[in-house]
Every structure is written in structure tokens, then in C-alpha cells.
């Protein structure tokens, strides 16, 4: 049986001619799963190093997820949903769960760095893979910037509580939010870049420490803020109706991309077929439970209307409940570490996706060049970090979070379809994890992603449409002709 993407022996073509079938065939060419796996870890001038076990992979998942929604985006979501933001977290978590099941199956079957981009390349064809990869660039790159924006808010809380100083608004907020340039957002991205340049193993160790600190900070918040809960704060529970809950859920889905980050570590895991599915599911359960717990305590301790306009809501709640600034300072310190962890792990995921796309020839080769000493794509890391840092310094948080959500949802929708396609085209492949009740569960995951995308504002769709148009121009102008599959067919 022929592998997908391979030309039949009788279809020999003259040198330089396009593949048989014309444009449509080129857009639908697939990369064989075996080739994807065989190329795992290989880059220009070196290879990635397999150094991570299930614990480190789980910590990457939690590091990329826990902190983003609860420390930063909660203040954006509560004004939409009111106390029912708890339900919004549950809805976003369930939507993430169905997609996580599909990710777990594909991560165990195709354990490579490209995440859903690579899964789409093996199942849906090159054009869809490019679209998916372009969505992942939006998802990861923009989310790094969005989280970095919130980091500056908590840094100001920490500086105010300890030194009585704050960074001036002109240097602590982007244009449109009362500032000129968000310097703290740029600094945290550059700090994450420094860790990543040291190597994947060293970055994973630093992330594990930061994850432990932020879990402790959230548990502390729940213990202290619980004493300030007032039953009246939960009524009306759903002041803006189900539409508000749905809109908040779509925004909060931004907070559930951690398991996707774990799948980008497929080429640096010691036993990816076994450990990736375990890390994905375990991290999602832990994160969802903590999100719902913290959200329930937060809206019980502070009237929902008072969340508007704040990106450091939890620290403010701690100070209101205790009447002392000490606990707010402790939480702000935990948030500074927590959000730095998110920036680190999501930035890591972004570099590995570009690494995979570059290895396939769809983006320039500089992104797959490996530094021999550290086993890290150094130029890739520097370029991505500088781009994300400047983006964080110049764009307001709300716009960044929604743009990330739509890119994430679109990529997850494609992963659910990819599971169904691979089950039908390659049923004999060994799978260390299988989605239960397939194709029902993947179809539910696909439908939920589309439903949440529909809840996003028109301006977000416009931004997404422009982003896709730019991506298609780049693909037809560069990627389609430079693709490794294209050059192999000549």
C-alpha cells in the first residue's frame, strides 16, 4: 500500500514538472506519518535532545495553562458573565476536554514537535496543515504577548506593596490603555528567551519550580479569600444571560492551551508515545479544577461589577478581604512568577512549531537551525521572542486574548477532524491512547469549537480573516514552492 504523499511508481515526471493532478494535488499532498516520526528532532546542523519525562511534560502543560486565565483574563471575563463565570470556565474546560482527547490520541501516534500542524499534514493535506500552523502562530505568539501584558500589572502591585513605587503608566501599558510602551511585558519575554536559550532540560527545571510556586499562591488565595465570601455576591448569578456566559467562555478558552504546548515537546520527550497522552489529560484535569475553585471564591468575595478594568483582580481581592496589603503582595509575587512560567512555556511551544514548519520547508530554514552546543533552535528563539516582546509592548490585552482564542479554537477543530481521518486512512497504526466513542467525541469537540468561535466579536473575526489572508499569500508565494514534499516531487 502506498503511503500518503508518495507518487506511484508509474507516474514518473520530467525534471521540474509539477506533480500529476495539478494545483489541487499539490495542495492536498500529505506527509507520511512514518516520515514525520523518522525526522523527529532533526534540524539544520544538529538535533533536539530527548530529556523530558511525564513529570516535566505535565509541568509544561500546567505551566502554559495555569495562570493565564485566572491571574490575567478573569478581569476581562467576569464583566461579561457575572458570577456565572464559573460556568464559563466549565464550558471552556469541557470544550478543551473533547479536543484534549483528540490531541492525546494524535500525540501518542505522531509524537513530533509540530503539534496540530503536523497532525494536519499527515491527514488533511499541506494547505490545511499550513492554515493550522498559521493559526498556531497566532495562538502561541499572540498569547505570549497577552500574558506578558498582564505580568506588568502584577509587577506594579508587587513594587507598590514592597517599595511603594510603581512603573509609570507611560511605560507600563500599551497605546490604547493609557500608555506609550509596555516595558515590563517586553522584559518578561526577554527573560523567558534567556531561559530557553540555555536548553530544554534547564528550561523545564525552571518551569517546574515556577509551577509549584503558582499552585501554592492560588491555594493561598482560596484560603484567605474564602473568609470574605458573601452570598449576595452570587446574585444575580447570570446577569447578562447565556450569551454573556458563552462570550466569557470563548475568551476564557484562551486559558486552555497548555496541553497543546505539551504536544510541541514530542521530539524532546524520552517516551513520547506513552507520556504525552498522560501529561495532556492529567494537566487538563488539574488546571480545570483550580480554575473553577479560584473563580468561585473570587466572585463570592468581590461583586462582579467591580472586576471591570482590572488585570490584577486577585491581588485586589486579597487586600479587600484582609484589609492588609501584605497578602496582596504575597499573591502578586506568586502571580509574577506564575505568569512568567506561562510566557516561558508558550514561547517554547511557538519556537517548536516554527521548527517543524521550517524543517518541512514551509517557512525559512533559519527557524530549524540547531545550535550544536545547547541543542536549541537559537535563531528561532531570538526572532520569535523579539517579535512577541514588541507585540506585547504595543497591543492592549483584550484584543490579544480574543485573537488568541479564535486561533486556538480553529486549530483544535482541525485536530478533531484529523483524528477521524487518521482512524479511517490508517486504522492499523498502533495507538497508545484512543478517543472513546470515536467519531462521536471528536465530532462533539469540533462542534463545540465552532460554537465558541461564533461567540467571539465581529472585530475578532475581522482580525482572524486578515491574518488568514496574509498567511495564504505567504503560502502561495513561498511555502507551496519551497515545501520539502514539492522539491521531492520534481
Coordinates of C-alpha atoms in Angstrom, one line a residue:
X1 CA 0.0 0.0 0.0
X2 CA 1.3 3.4 -0.9
X3 CA 1.9 6.0 1.8
X4 CA 0.1 9.3 1.6
X5 CA 2.1 11.9 -0.3
X6 CA 4.1 9.3 -2.3
X7 CA 3.9 9.3 -6.1
X8 CA 3.0 5.9 -7.7
X9 CA 6.0 4.2 -9.5
X10 CA 4.4 4.6 -12.9
X11 CA 3.9 8.4 -12.5
X12 CA 7.5 9.4 -13.4
X13 CA 7.6 13.1 -14.2
X14 CA 10.1 15.1 -16.2
X15 CA 12.5 17.2 -14.2
X16 CA 10.9 20.4 -12.9
X17 CA 7.4 19.5 -13.8
X18 CA 4.6 19.9 -11.3
X19 CA 3.0 16.7 -9.8
X20 CA 0.2 15.0 -11.6
X21 CA -3.2 16.4 -10.8
X22 CA -2.1 20.0 -10.9
X23 CA -2.8 22.6 -8.2
X24 CA -5.4 20.6 -6.3
X25 CA -3.0 17.6 -5.9
X26 CA -0.2 19.9 -4.6
X27 CA -2.5 21.5 -2.1
X28 CA -3.7 18.1 -0.8
X29 CA -0.3 16.3 -0.6
X30 CA 0.2 14.6 2.7
X31 CA 3.4 13.8 4.6
X32 CA 3.5 10.1 5.6
X33 CA 3.3 9.5 9.4
X34 CA 6.4 7.3 9.3
X35 CA 8.4 10.2 7.7
X36 CA 7.2 12.7 10.3
X37 CA 8.3 10.4 13.1
X38 CA 11.6 9.4 11.5
X39 CA 12.6 13.1 11.1
X40 CA 11.7 13.8 14.8
X41 CA 14.3 16.0 16.5
X42 CA 16.4 16.6 13.3
X43 CA 17.2 20.1 12.3
X44 CA 19.8 22.1 10.3
X45 CA 23.2 21.3 11.8
X46 CA 22.0 19.2 14.8
X47 CA 19.2 17.7 16.6
X48 CA 16.9 18.3 19.6
X49 CA 17.7 16.4 22.8
X50 CA 15.3 13.9 24.4
X51 CA 15.4 14.8 28.1
X52 CA 11.8 15.1 29.4
X53 CA 9.7 12.5 31.2
X54 CA 6.0 12.5 32.0
X55 CA 6.5 14.8 35.1
X56 CA 8.3 17.5 33.0
X57 CA 5.7 17.3 30.2
X58 CA 2.8 17.7 32.7
X59 CA 4.5 20.7 34.2
X60 CA 4.9 22.2 30.7
X61 CA 1.2 21.7 30.2
X62 CA 0.3 23.3 33.6
X63 CA 2.9 26.0 33.2
X64 CA 1.5 27.1 29.8
X65 CA -2.1 27.0 31.1
X66 CA -2.4 27.7 34.8
X67 CA -2.1 31.4 35.5
X68 CA -3.2 32.8 32.1
X69 CA -6.9 32.8 32.6
X70 CA -7.1 33.1 36.4
X71 CA -4.5 35.8 37.0
X72 CA -5.0 37.9 33.9
X73 CA -8.1 37.2 31.8
X74 CA -10.5 36.8 34.8
X75 CA -10.9 40.6 35.0
X76 CA -11.9 40.6 31.3
X77 CA -14.4 37.7 31.6
X78 CA -16.3 38.5 34.8
X79 CA -17.9 41.7 33.4
X80 CA -19.4 39.5 30.5
X81 CA -20.7 36.6 32.6
X82 CA -21.1 37.9 36.2
X83 CA -20.8 35.2 38.9
X84 CA -21.7 32.7 36.1
X85 CA -18.1 33.0 35.0
X86 CA -17.7 29.7 36.9
X87 CA -20.0 28.1 34.3
X88 CA -17.9 29.8 31.6
X89 CA -14.8 28.1 32.9
X90 CA -16.7 24.8 33.0
X91 CA -17.9 25.2 29.4
X92 CA -14.4 26.2 28.2
X93 CA -12.9 23.2 30.1
X94 CA -15.4 20.8 28.6
X95 CA -14.7 22.1 25.1
X96 CA -11.0 21.7 25.8
X97 CA -11.5 18.2 27.1
X98 CA -13.0 16.9 23.9
X99 CA -10.2 18.4 21.9
X100 CA -7.6 17.2 24.5
X101 CA -8.8 13.6 23.9
X102 CA -8.1 14.0 20.2
X103 CA -4.7 15.6 21.0
X104 CA -3.9 12.8 23.3
X105 CA -4.5 10.2 20.6
X106 CA -2.6 12.0 17.9
X107 CA 0.3 12.9 20.3
X108 CA 0.7 9.2 21.1
X109 CA 0.5 8.3 17.4
X110 CA 2.5 11.1 15.9
X111 CA 4.9 12.3 18.6
X112 CA 6.5 15.3 16.9
X113 CA 7.1 19.0 17.6
X114 CA 4.6 20.4 15.2
X115 CA 1.5 19.6 17.3
X116 CA -1.7 20.0 15.3
X117 CA 0.2 21.4 12.3
X118 CA 2.0 18.0 11.9
X119 CA -1.2 16.1 12.6
X120 CA -3.0 18.0 9.8
X121 CA -0.1 17.5 7.5
X122 CA -0.4 13.7 7.9
X123 CA -4.2 13.6 7.5
X124 CA -5.7 16.7 5.8
X125 CA -3.1 17.8 3.3
X126 CA -0.5 20.6 3.0
X127 CA -2.7 23.6 2.6
X128 CA -4.8 22.7 5.6
X129 CA -1.6 22.0 7.5
X130 CA -0.3 25.4 6.6
X131 CA -3.6 27.0 7.7
X132 CA -3.4 25.1 11.0
X133 CA 0.3 26.1 11.5
X134 CA -0.6 29.7 10.8
X135 CA -3.3 29.6 13.4
X136 CA -0.9 28.1 15.9
X137 CA 1.5 31.0 15.2
X138 CA -1.4 33.3 16.1
X139 CA -2.3 31.2 19.1
X140 CA 1.1 31.0 20.6
X141 CA 2.8 34.2 19.5
X142 CA -0.2 36.4 20.5
X143 CA -0.9 34.6 23.7
X144 CA 2.7 35.2 24.8
X145 CA 2.1 38.9 24.3
X146 CA -1.2 38.8 26.0
X147 CA 0.1 37.1 29.1
X148 CA 3.1 39.4 29.2
X149 CA 0.8 42.4 29.3
X150 CA -0.9 41.1 32.5
X151 CA 2.5 40.4 34.0
X152 CA 3.2 44.1 34.1
X153 CA 0.1 44.8 36.1
X154 CA 1.1 42.3 38.9
X155 CA 4.6 43.6 38.8
X156 CA 3.3 47.0 39.7
X157 CA 1.2 45.6 42.5
X158 CA 4.4 43.9 43.9
X159 CA 6.5 47.0 43.6
X160 CA 3.8 49.2 45.2
X161 CA 3.4 46.8 48.1
X162 CA 7.1 46.3 48.8
X163 CA 8.9 49.5 47.7
X164 CA 6.0 52.0 47.5
X165 CA 6.9 52.6 43.8
X166 CA 5.2 51.8 40.6
X167 CA 6.3 51.9 36.9
X168 CA 4.7 55.0 35.3
X169 CA 1.7 54.3 33.1
X170 CA 3.5 55.6 30.1
X171 CA 6.0 52.6 30.5
X172 CA 3.6 50.0 32.0
X173 CA 0.7 50.0 29.5
X174 CA 0.4 49.8 25.7
X175 CA -1.1 52.5 23.5
X176 CA -4.8 52.5 23.8
X177 CA -4.6 51.5 27.5
X178 CA -3.2 54.8 28.7
X179 CA 0.5 54.1 28.0
X180 CA 3.1 54.6 25.3
X181 CA 5.2 51.4 25.6
X182 CA 4.7 48.4 28.0
X183 CA 8.3 47.9 29.2
X184 CA 7.5 45.1 31.7
X185 CA 5.8 43.0 29.0
X186 CA 8.9 43.2 26.9
X187 CA 11.2 42.4 29.8
X188 CA 9.4 39.2 30.8
X189 CA 9.5 37.9 27.2
X190 CA 13.3 38.6 27.1
X191 CA 13.7 36.8 30.4
X192 CA 11.9 33.7 29.1
X193 CA 14.1 33.9 26.0
X194 CA 17.2 33.7 28.2
X195 CA 15.9 30.6 29.9
X196 CA 15.1 28.9 26.6
X197 CA 18.5 29.6 25.1
X198 CA 20.0 27.6 28.0
X199 CA 18.4 24.4 26.8
X200 CA 15.1 22.5 27.0
X201 CA 16.1 20.5 30.1
X202 CA 17.2 23.6 32.0
X203 CA 14.0 25.5 31.0
X204 CA 11.8 22.5 32.1
X205 CA 13.5 22.5 35.5
X206 CA 12.9 26.3 36.0
X207 CA 9.3 25.9 34.9
X208 CA 8.7 23.1 37.4
X209 CA 9.8 25.4 40.2
X210 CA 7.6 28.2 39.0
X211 CA 4.6 25.9 38.6
X212 CA 4.9 24.8 42.2
X213 CA 5.0 28.4 43.4
X214 CA 1.9 29.4 41.5
X215 CA -0.1 26.5 42.6
X216 CA 0.8 27.4 46.2
X217 CA -0.2 31.0 45.5
X218 CA -3.6 30.0 44.2
X219 CA -4.3 27.7 47.1
X220 CA -3.3 30.6 49.5
X221 CA -5.7 32.9 47.7
X222 CA -8.6 30.5 48.1
X223 CA -7.9 30.0 51.8
X224 CA -7.7 33.8 52.5
X225 CA -10.4 35.0 50.1
X226 CA -12.9 32.3 51.3
X227 CA -13.3 34.3 54.6
X228 CA -14.6 37.2 52.5
X229 CA -17.3 35.4 50.6
X230 CA -20.8 37.0 50.7
X231 CA -23.8 35.1 49.5
X232 CA -25.2 38.2 47.9
X233 CA -22.3 38.5 45.5
X234 CA -23.6 35.4 43.7
X235 CA -26.9 37.0 42.8
X236 CA -28.0 37.7 40.1
X237 CA -25.9 34.6 39.1
X238 CA -26.3 35.2 35.3
X239 CA -27.0 38.9 34.9
X240 CA -26.2 39.0 31.2
X241 CA -27.8 35.7 30.3
X242 CA -26.4 32.7 28.5
X243 CA -25.0 35.0 25.8
X244 CA -22.7 36.6 28.3
X245 CA -21.7 33.2 29.7
X246 CA -20.9 32.0 26.2
X247 CA -18.9 35.1 25.3
X248 CA -16.9 34.8 28.5
X249 CA -16.3 31.1 27.8
X250 CA -14.9 31.9 24.4
X251 CA -12.5 34.4 25.9
X252 CA -11.5 32.0 28.7
X253 CA -10.7 29.2 26.2
X254 CA -7.6 31.3 25.7
X255 CA -6.6 29.8 29.1
X256 CA -6.7 26.2 28.0
X257 CA -3.9 25.9 25.5
X258 CA -1.4 24.2 27.9
X259 CA -2.0 20.7 26.7
X260 CA -1.2 21.9 23.2
X261 CA 2.1 23.2 24.5
X262 CA 2.9 19.8 25.8
X263 CA 2.3 18.2 22.4
X264 CA 5.0 20.5 21.0
X265 CA 7.6 18.8 23.1
X266 CA 7.1 15.5 21.3
X267 CA 10.7 15.4 19.9
X268 CA 12.3 16.2 23.3
X269 CA 10.3 13.6 25.3
X270 CA 12.1 10.4 26.4
X271 CA 9.0 8.2 25.7
X272 CA 6.5 10.4 23.9
X273 CA 4.1 7.7 22.8
X274 CA 3.4 6.8 26.5
X275 CA 4.0 10.1 28.3
X276 CA 2.4 12.7 26.0
X277 CA -1.2 11.4 26.4
X278 CA -0.8 11.1 30.1
X279 CA 0.6 14.6 30.5
X280 CA -2.1 16.1 28.4
X281 CA -5.0 14.6 30.3
X282 CA -3.5 15.0 33.8
X283 CA -2.7 18.6 33.3
X284 CA -6.2 19.5 32.0
X285 CA -7.9 17.9 35.0
X286 CA -5.6 19.8 37.5
X287 CA -6.0 23.1 35.7
X288 CA -9.7 23.0 35.3
X289 CA -10.3 22.1 38.9
X290 CA -8.1 25.0 40.1
X291 CA -9.7 27.5 37.7
X292 CA -13.2 26.7 38.8
X293 CA -12.2 26.8 42.5
X294 CA -10.5 30.2 42.3
X295 CA -13.2 31.7 40.1
X296 CA -15.9 30.6 42.6
X297 CA -14.1 32.1 45.5
X298 CA -13.2 35.3 43.6
X299 CA -16.7 36.2 42.6
X300 CA -18.0 35.3 46.0
X301 CA -15.6 37.8 47.7
X302 CA -16.0 40.7 45.2
X303 CA -19.1 42.0 43.5
X304 CA -18.9 41.1 39.8
X305 CA -19.3 44.7 38.6
X306 CA -16.0 45.7 40.4
X307 CA -13.9 43.3 38.2
X308 CA -14.2 45.7 35.2
X309 CA -10.9 47.4 34.2
X310 CA -8.6 45.4 36.4
X311 CA -5.9 42.9 35.2
X312 CA -4.7 42.1 38.8
X313 CA -8.1 41.2 40.3
X314 CA -6.9 38.5 42.7
X315 CA -4.4 40.7 44.5
X316 CA -7.1 43.4 44.9
X317 CA -9.4 40.8 46.4
X318 CA -6.8 39.7 48.9
X319 CA -6.3 43.3 50.1
X320 CA -10.1 44.0 50.3
X321 CA -10.8 40.8 52.3
X322 CA -7.9 41.2 54.8
X323 CA -7.6 45.0 55.0
X324 CA -3.9 44.5 54.8
X325 CA -1.5 44.9 51.9
X326 CA 0.7 42.0 53.0
X327 CA -1.4 39.2 51.5
X328 CA -1.9 41.2 48.3
X329 CA 1.9 41.5 48.0
X330 CA 2.3 37.7 48.5
X331 CA -0.2 36.9 45.8
X332 CA 1.3 39.5 43.5
X333 CA 4.7 37.9 43.9
X334 CA 3.2 34.5 43.1
X335 CA 1.4 35.9 40.1
X336 CA 4.7 37.5 38.8
X337 CA 6.3 34.0 38.9
X338 CA 3.2 32.2 37.6
X339 CA 2.7 34.4 34.6
X340 CA 6.5 34.3 33.8
X341 CA 6.1 30.5 33.7
X342 CA 3.2 30.8 31.1
X343 CA 5.3 33.1 29.0
X344 CA 8.2 30.6 29.1
X345 CA 6.3 27.5 28.2
X346 CA 4.1 29.1 25.5
X347 CA 7.1 30.8 23.9
X348 CA 8.8 27.3 23.9
X349 CA 5.8 25.9 22.1
X350 CA 5.9 28.7 19.4
X351 CA 9.5 28.0 18.6
X352 CA 9.0 24.3 18.2
X353 CA 6.0 24.7 15.9
X354 CA 8.1 27.0 13.6
X355 CA 10.9 24.5 13.9
X356 CA 8.7 21.8 12.4
X357 CA 7.3 24.1 9.7
X358 CA 10.8 25.1 8.8
X359 CA 12.0 21.5 8.6
X360 CA 9.2 20.9 6.1
X361 CA 10.3 23.8 4.0
X362 CA 7.2 25.9 4.6
X363 CA 9.0 28.7 6.4
X364 CA 12.7 29.8 6.0
X365 CA 15.4 27.4 7.1
X366 CA 16.7 29.7 9.8
X367 CA 13.9 28.5 12.1
X368 CA 15.1 24.9 12.1
X369 CA 18.8 25.6 12.6
X370 CA 20.0 23.9 15.8
X371 CA 22.9 25.2 18.0
X372 CA 25.3 22.3 18.4
X373 CA 26.2 23.2 22.0
X374 CA 22.8 23.6 23.5
X375 CA 20.6 21.6 21.2
X376 CA 18.3 24.6 20.9
X377 CA 17.0 26.4 17.8
X378 CA 18.8 29.6 18.8
X379 CA 18.0 32.0 15.9
X380 CA 14.3 30.8 16.0
X381 CA 14.1 31.5 19.7
X382 CA 15.6 35.0 19.4
X383 CA 13.4 36.0 16.4
X384 CA 10.2 34.8 18.0
X385 CA 11.0 36.4 21.4
X386 CA 11.7 39.8 19.9
X387 CA 8.5 39.7 17.8
X388 CA 6.3 38.6 20.8
X389 CA 8.0 41.1 23.1
X390 CA 7.3 44.1 20.8
X391 CA 3.8 42.9 20.2
X392 CA 3.2 42.7 24.0
X393 CA 4.6 46.2 24.4
X394 CA 2.3 47.8 21.8
X395 CA -1.2 46.0 21.9
X396 CA -3.9 46.0 24.6
X397 CA -4.7 42.8 26.5
X398 CA -8.3 42.3 25.5
X399 CA -7.6 42.4 21.8
X400 CA -4.8 39.9 22.2
X401 CA -6.8 37.4 24.2
X402 CA -9.6 37.2 21.8
X403 CA -7.3 36.9 18.8
X404 CA -5.6 34.0 20.6
X405 CA -8.9 32.3 21.3
X406 CA -10.1 32.2 17.7
X407 CA -6.7 30.8 16.5
X408 CA -6.8 28.2 19.2
X409 CA -10.3 27.1 18.5
X410 CA -9.7 26.8 14.8
X411 CA -6.6 24.7 15.3
X412 CA -8.4 22.4 17.8
X413 CA -11.4 22.0 15.4
X414 CA -8.9 20.7 12.8
X415 CA -7.4 18.3 15.3
X416 CA -10.8 16.7 16.0
X417 CA -11.3 16.1 12.3
X418 CA -7.7 14.8 11.9
X419 CA -8.4 12.0 14.4
X420 CA -11.4 10.8 12.4
X421 CA -9.4 10.9 9.1
X422 CA -6.4 9.0 10.5
X423 CA -8.7 6.4 12.0
X424 CA -10.1 5.7 8.6
X425 CA -7.0 6.0 6.5
X426 CA -4.5 4.3 8.8
X427 CA -6.6 2.0 11.1
X428 CA -3.7 -0.4 11.6
X429 CA -1.4 2.2 13.2
X430 CA -0.5 1.5 16.9
X431 CA -2.2 3.9 19.3
X432 CA -1.1 4.3 22.9
X433 CA -4.4 6.2 23.6
X434 CA -7.7 6.1 21.8
X435 CA -10.5 8.6 21.9
X436 CA -13.5 6.9 23.3
X437 CA -16.7 6.7 21.2
X438 CA -14.9 7.9 18.1
X439 CA -16.1 9.5 15.8
X440 CA -18.8 10.9 18.2
X441 CA -16.5 12.6 20.7
X442 CA -14.2 14.2 18.0
X443 CA -17.4 15.5 16.3
X444 CA -18.6 16.9 19.6
X445 CA -15.3 18.6 20.1
X446 CA -15.4 20.0 16.6
X447 CA -18.9 21.4 17.1
X448 CA -18.1 23.0 20.4
X449 CA -15.1 24.7 18.9
X450 CA -17.3 26.2 16.1
X451 CA -19.9 27.2 18.7
X452 CA -17.4 29.1 20.8
X453 CA -15.8 30.7 17.7
X454 CA -19.3 32.0 16.9
X455 CA -19.4 33.7 20.3
X456 CA -16.5 36.0 19.6
X457 CA -17.0 39.6 18.5
X458 CA -17.0 40.7 14.8
X459 CA -13.8 42.6 15.2
X460 CA -12.0 39.4 16.3
X461 CA -13.3 37.6 13.1
X462 CA -12.1 40.5 11.0
X463 CA -8.6 40.2 12.5
X464 CA -8.7 36.5 12.0
X465 CA -9.7 36.9 8.4
X466 CA -6.9 39.4 7.7
X467 CA -4.4 37.0 9.4
X468 CA -5.6 34.1 7.3
X469 CA -5.4 36.2 4.1
X470 CA -1.8 37.2 4.9
X471 CA -1.0 33.5 5.7
X472 CA -2.4 32.3 2.3
X473 CA -0.3 34.9 0.5
X474 CA 2.8 33.7 2.2
X475 CA 1.9 30.0 1.5
X476 CA 1.3 30.5 -2.2
X477 CA 4.3 32.9 -2.6
X478 CA 6.8 30.9 -0.6
X479 CA 5.7 27.7 1.2
X480 CA 4.0 25.8 -1.7
X481 CA 7.1 26.1 -3.9
X482 CA 9.7 25.5 -1.1
X483 CA 7.9 22.6 0.6
X484 CA 10.1 19.6 1.0
X485 CA 7.4 17.4 -0.5
X486 CA 7.3 19.8 -3.5
X487 CA 11.0 19.6 -4.1
X488 CA 10.9 15.8 -3.7
X489 CA 8.3 15.6 -6.5
X490 CA 10.5 17.4 -9.0

